[in-house]
Short mmCIF file of C-alpha atoms and ligand atoms in Angstrom, two decimals:
data_model
loop_
_atom_site.label_atom_id
_atom_site.label_comp_id
_atom_site.label_asym_id
_atom_site.label_seq_id
_atom_site.Cartn_x
_atom_site.Cartn_y
_atom_site.Cartn_z
CA MET W 1 0.00 0.00 0.00
CA LYS W 2 2.71 2.38 1.04
CA LYS W 3 4.82 1.39 -1.95
CA SER W 4 2.04 2.03 -4.44
CA ALA W 5 1.41 5.42 -2.89
CA THR W 6 5.07 6.29 -3.47
CA ILE W 7 4.87 5.08 -7.05
CA ALA W 8 1.75 7.17 -7.60
CA ALA W 9 3.47 10.23 -6.14
CA VAL W 10 6.47 9.71 -8.40
CA LEU W 11 4.25 9.32 -11.44
CA ILE W 12 2.30 12.47 -10.60
CA PHE W 13 5.53 14.38 -10.09
CA ALA W 14 6.89 13.11 -13.42
CA GLY W 15 3.66 14.17 -15.08
CA ILE W 16 3.93 17.69 -13.69
CA CYS W 17 7.54 17.93 -14.91
CA ALA W 18 6.66 16.70 -18.38
CA THR W 19 3.76 19.13 -18.62
CA SER W 20 5.87 22.11 -17.62
CA VAL W 21 8.62 21.12 -20.04
CA LEU W 22 6.08 20.93 -22.87
CA ALA W 23 4.52 24.25 -21.84
CA THR W 24 7.93 25.93 -21.83
CA THR W 25 9.03 24.63 -25.21
CA LYS W 26 5.76 25.79 -26.66
CA THR W 27 6.00 29.38 -25.42
CA GLU W 28 9.75 29.69 -25.60
CA ARG W 29 10.16 30.34 -29.29
CA SER W 30 12.00 33.60 -29.38
CA GLY W 31 10.85 36.69 -31.23
CA GLU W 32 13.92 36.38 -33.39
CA GLU W 33 13.06 32.81 -34.42
CA LEU W 34 9.45 33.69 -35.15
CA PHE W 35 10.46 36.79 -37.07
CA LYS W 36 12.90 34.77 -39.19
CA GLU W 37 10.26 32.18 -39.92
CA HIS W 38 7.39 34.52 -40.83
CA CYS W 39 8.67 37.98 -41.66
CA SER W 40 12.31 38.11 -42.69
CA THR W 41 11.72 37.04 -46.30
CA CYS W 42 10.22 40.46 -46.99
CA HIS W 43 11.74 42.32 -44.03
CA PRO W 44 15.40 41.20 -43.88
CA ASP W 45 17.09 43.16 -41.07
CA GLY W 46 13.90 45.15 -40.62
CA SER W 47 13.96 46.49 -44.18
CA ASN W 48 11.17 46.08 -46.72
CA ILE W 49 12.08 44.53 -50.07
CA ILE W 50 8.66 45.21 -51.59
CA ASN W 51 7.89 48.69 -50.30
CA PRO W 52 11.13 50.41 -49.23
CA GLY W 53 9.21 53.31 -47.72
CA LYS W 54 7.65 50.96 -45.16
CA THR W 55 10.50 49.35 -43.29
CA LEU W 56 10.17 48.16 -39.69
CA ARG W 57 12.46 50.88 -38.37
CA LYS W 58 11.05 53.26 -35.79
CA GLU W 59 11.27 56.23 -38.14
CA HIS W 60 8.94 54.55 -40.65
CA ARG W 61 6.67 52.92 -38.08
CA ASP W 62 6.16 56.28 -36.35
CA ALA W 63 5.44 57.96 -39.68
CA HIS W 64 2.69 55.38 -40.30
CA ASN W 65 1.25 55.47 -36.78
CA ILE W 66 2.50 52.02 -35.86
CA THR W 67 3.82 52.80 -32.41
CA THR W 68 2.67 50.02 -30.08
CA LYS W 69 2.85 46.23 -29.93
CA ALA W 70 -0.90 46.15 -30.62
CA ASP W 71 -0.41 48.27 -33.76
CA ILE W 72 2.11 45.76 -35.13
CA VAL W 73 -0.18 42.81 -34.33
CA GLU W 74 -3.01 44.69 -36.06
CA LYS W 75 -0.76 45.05 -39.14
CA MET W 76 -0.23 41.25 -39.24
CA ARG W 77 -4.00 40.74 -38.99
CA HIS W 78 -4.88 43.40 -41.59
CA PRO W 79 -1.85 44.17 -43.74
CA GLY W 80 -1.66 46.50 -46.68
CA LYS W 81 -0.85 45.70 -50.27
CA GLY W 82 1.87 43.09 -50.83
CA MET W 83 2.08 41.74 -47.27
CA THR W 84 0.96 38.29 -46.13
CA SER W 85 -1.91 38.27 -43.64
CA TRP W 86 -2.08 36.10 -40.51
CA SER W 87 -5.26 35.27 -38.63
CA ALA W 88 -5.23 34.25 -34.97
CA ALA W 89 -5.54 30.67 -36.21
CA THR W 90 -2.37 30.78 -38.32
CA LEU W 91 -0.38 32.94 -35.88
CA PRO W 92 -1.71 33.00 -32.29
CA ASP W 93 -1.86 36.36 -30.46
CA GLU W 94 0.89 35.28 -28.10
CA GLU W 95 3.34 34.63 -30.95
CA ALA W 96 2.26 37.75 -32.83
CA GLU W 97 2.99 39.80 -29.67
CA THR W 98 6.37 38.13 -29.24
CA ILE W 99 7.26 39.16 -32.81
CA ALA W 100 5.98 42.72 -32.18
CA ASP W 101 8.15 42.97 -29.06
CA TYR W 102 11.15 41.79 -31.02
CA ILE W 103 10.55 44.40 -33.75
CA ILE W 104 10.23 47.27 -31.25
CA LYS W 105 13.40 46.22 -29.41
CA THR W 106 15.47 45.41 -32.49
CA PHE W 107 14.68 47.89 -35.25
CA LYS W 108 15.24 51.35 -33.86
C1 LIG L 201 5.23 38.87 -48.57
C2 LIG L 201 6.05 39.91 -48.00
C3 LIG L 201 5.84 40.28 -46.54
C4 LIG L 201 5.90 39.47 -45.43
C5 LIG L 201 6.13 37.97 -45.38
C6 LIG L 201 5.71 40.34 -44.29
N1 LIG L 201 5.53 41.63 -44.68
FE1 LIG L 201 5.26 43.23 -43.50
N2 LIG L 201 5.06 44.43 -45.10
C7 LIG L 201 5.12 44.01 -46.43
C8 LIG L 201 4.73 45.09 -47.30
C9 LIG L 201 4.65 45.04 -48.82
C10 LIG L 201 4.43 46.18 -46.46
C11 LIG L 201 3.88 47.55 -46.89
C12 LIG L 201 2.38 47.48 -47.00
C13 LIG L 201 1.70 47.68 -45.69
O1 LIG L 201 1.82 48.77 -45.11
O2 LIG L 201 1.05 46.74 -45.21
C14 LIG L 201 4.67 45.74 -45.09
C15 LIG L 201 4.54 46.55 -43.97
C16 LIG L 201 4.73 46.13 -42.68
C17 LIG L 201 4.67 47.00 -41.52
C18 LIG L 201 4.43 48.50 -41.54
C19 LIG L 201 5.74 49.24 -41.69
C20 LIG L 201 5.58 50.72 -41.87
O3 LIG L 201 6.60 51.42 -41.73
O4 LIG L 201 4.47 51.20 -42.15
C21 LIG L 201 4.87 46.22 -40.43
C22 LIG L 201 4.87 46.67 -38.97
C23 LIG L 201 5.07 44.87 -40.90
N3 LIG L 201 5.01 44.86 -42.28
C24 LIG L 201 5.27 43.79 -40.10
C25 LIG L 201 5.41 42.49 -40.57
C26 LIG L 201 5.54 41.35 -39.69
C27 LIG L 201 5.55 41.40 -38.19
C28 LIG L 201 5.67 40.25 -40.49
C29 LIG L 201 5.78 38.81 -40.07
C30 LIG L 201 4.76 38.32 -39.15
C31 LIG L 201 5.61 40.72 -41.88
N4 LIG L 201 5.45 42.08 -41.87
C32 LIG L 201 5.72 39.90 -42.97
C33 LIG L 201 5.48 42.77 -46.87
C34 LIG L 201 5.61 41.64 -46.06
#
């Protein structure tokens, strides 16, 4: 009886560990990784190969009223001409926000 209780406790503990490891790997994709995967084809180093007047640098973002994380996420949801669009189903809010954070911190 005692032994099986110990085994159960060990199994529960292992389960908790496995769950937290999975949860971390899921959320731990960095903004840089996500940016490279989704955005850098058209925005290498924060530039814009299709519309050079709309780079991701602060100067251009400010000029187009894209000043907050939410503004950048909004752009991914409803982009202008020539840019791919991502719904919450193809790019969850959490990942979109991670990318937006990365852009604000990286392209000054
Ligand atoms: C297929 C090419 C392409 C891809 C991929 C792409 N973009 Fe764009 N992006 C554009 C074009 C073209 C524009 C200019 C049109 C517009 O304003 O939407 C633009 C504009 C923007 C702007 C506005 C910049 C400004 O100065 O007004 C932001 C912010 C932006 N993109 C973010 C992203 C993010 C974040 C990703 C990845 C999730 C991404 N883009 C992926 C082509 C692309």
